[in-house]
XYZ file of C-alpha atoms in Angstrom:
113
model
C 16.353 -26.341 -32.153
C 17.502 -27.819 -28.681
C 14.906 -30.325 -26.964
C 14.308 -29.004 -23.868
C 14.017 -32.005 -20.735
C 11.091 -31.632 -18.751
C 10.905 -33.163 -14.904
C 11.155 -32.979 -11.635
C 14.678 -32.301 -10.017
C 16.525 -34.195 -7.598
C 15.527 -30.919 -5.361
C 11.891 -31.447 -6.108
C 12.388 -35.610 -6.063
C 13.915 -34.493 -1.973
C 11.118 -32.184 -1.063
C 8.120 -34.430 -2.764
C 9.759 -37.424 -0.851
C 10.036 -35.512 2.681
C 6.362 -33.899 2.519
C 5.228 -37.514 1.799
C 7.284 -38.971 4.187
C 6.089 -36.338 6.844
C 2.528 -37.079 6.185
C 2.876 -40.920 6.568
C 4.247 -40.323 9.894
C 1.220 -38.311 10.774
C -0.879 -40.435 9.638
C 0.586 -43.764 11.166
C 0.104 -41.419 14.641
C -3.768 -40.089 13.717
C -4.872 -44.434 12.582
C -4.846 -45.865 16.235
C -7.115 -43.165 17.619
C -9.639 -43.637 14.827
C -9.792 -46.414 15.210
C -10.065 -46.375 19.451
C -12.708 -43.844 18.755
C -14.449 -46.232 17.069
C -14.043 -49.037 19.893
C -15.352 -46.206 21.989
C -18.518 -45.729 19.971
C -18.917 -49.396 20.156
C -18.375 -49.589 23.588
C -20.866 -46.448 24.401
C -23.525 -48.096 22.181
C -23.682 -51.211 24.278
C -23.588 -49.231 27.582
C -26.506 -47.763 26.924
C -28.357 -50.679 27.125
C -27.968 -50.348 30.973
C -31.013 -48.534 33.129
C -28.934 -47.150 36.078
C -26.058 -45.226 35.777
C -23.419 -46.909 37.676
C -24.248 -49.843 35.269
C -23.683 -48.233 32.409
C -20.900 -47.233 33.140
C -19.551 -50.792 34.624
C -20.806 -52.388 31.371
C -19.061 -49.369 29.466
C -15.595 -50.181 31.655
C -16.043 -54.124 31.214
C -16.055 -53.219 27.244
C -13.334 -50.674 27.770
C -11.227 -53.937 29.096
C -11.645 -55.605 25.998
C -11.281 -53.384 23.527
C -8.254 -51.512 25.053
C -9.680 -48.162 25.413
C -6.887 -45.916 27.171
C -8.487 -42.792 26.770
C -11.609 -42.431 28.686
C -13.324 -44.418 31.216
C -16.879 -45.113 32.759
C -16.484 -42.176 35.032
C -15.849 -39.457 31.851
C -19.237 -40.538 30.115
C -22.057 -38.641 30.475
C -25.498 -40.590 30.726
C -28.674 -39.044 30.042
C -32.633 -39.654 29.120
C -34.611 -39.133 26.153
C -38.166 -40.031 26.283
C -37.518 -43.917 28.164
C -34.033 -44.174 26.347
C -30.887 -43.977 27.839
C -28.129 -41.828 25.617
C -24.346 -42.075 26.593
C -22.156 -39.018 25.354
C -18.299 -38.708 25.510
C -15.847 -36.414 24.444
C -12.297 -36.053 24.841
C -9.524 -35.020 23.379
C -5.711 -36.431 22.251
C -2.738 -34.737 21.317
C 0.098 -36.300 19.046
C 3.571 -34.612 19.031
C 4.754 -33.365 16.127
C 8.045 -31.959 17.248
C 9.306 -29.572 19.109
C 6.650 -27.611 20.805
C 3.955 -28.813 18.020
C 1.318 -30.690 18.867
C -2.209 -32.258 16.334
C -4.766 -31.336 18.600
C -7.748 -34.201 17.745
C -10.934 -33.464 19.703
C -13.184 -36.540 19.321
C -17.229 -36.220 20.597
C -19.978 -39.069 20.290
C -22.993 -40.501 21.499
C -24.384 -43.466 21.862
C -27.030 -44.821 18.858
């Protein structure tokens, strides 16, 4: 009776390595818009604290300045009323390039608290 070796190949070692390799990458590329869209969320949260709409969306773009937010601005926010609240809503979308003519579509929506 011959002991058979049980394992993973170099082959499988290659492939195992790549797919992880591939998926760090992504995943380096998907962190910095998390966590912008949190910034964002931040940022929408203290805006509505304003009672006209030109400032909240000045208060929005002064927080915006801090934080770094590239993706939207005062302008793309959309201020509402409930009851004698104000709500702020955003959405927007970012695309990261994968390679070649792929793209990770990431659509990102909120509101403000």
């Amino acid at each position: 009776m011959k002991n058979r070796q049980r394992g993973i190949s170099f082959i499988g070692i290659l492939f195992v390595g790549g797919v992880l390799a591939f998926a760090g990458v992504i995943a380096a590329q998907v962190f910095p818009t998390l966590v912008e869209f949190q910034a964002i969320t931040k940022a929408a949260s203290k805006a509505a604290e304003g009672n006209t709409v030109p400032e909240v969306r000045a208060i929005f773009d002064k927080a915006a300045a801090i934080d770094d937010i590239k993706s939207i601005s005062g302008k793309d926010l959309e201020v509402g009323k409930e009851g004698d609240k104000v709500t702020v809503s955003f959405a927007y979308n970012r695309e990261i390039h994968i390679g070649g003519p792929a793209y990770l579509l990431l659509k990102y929506t909120g509101r403000s608290k």
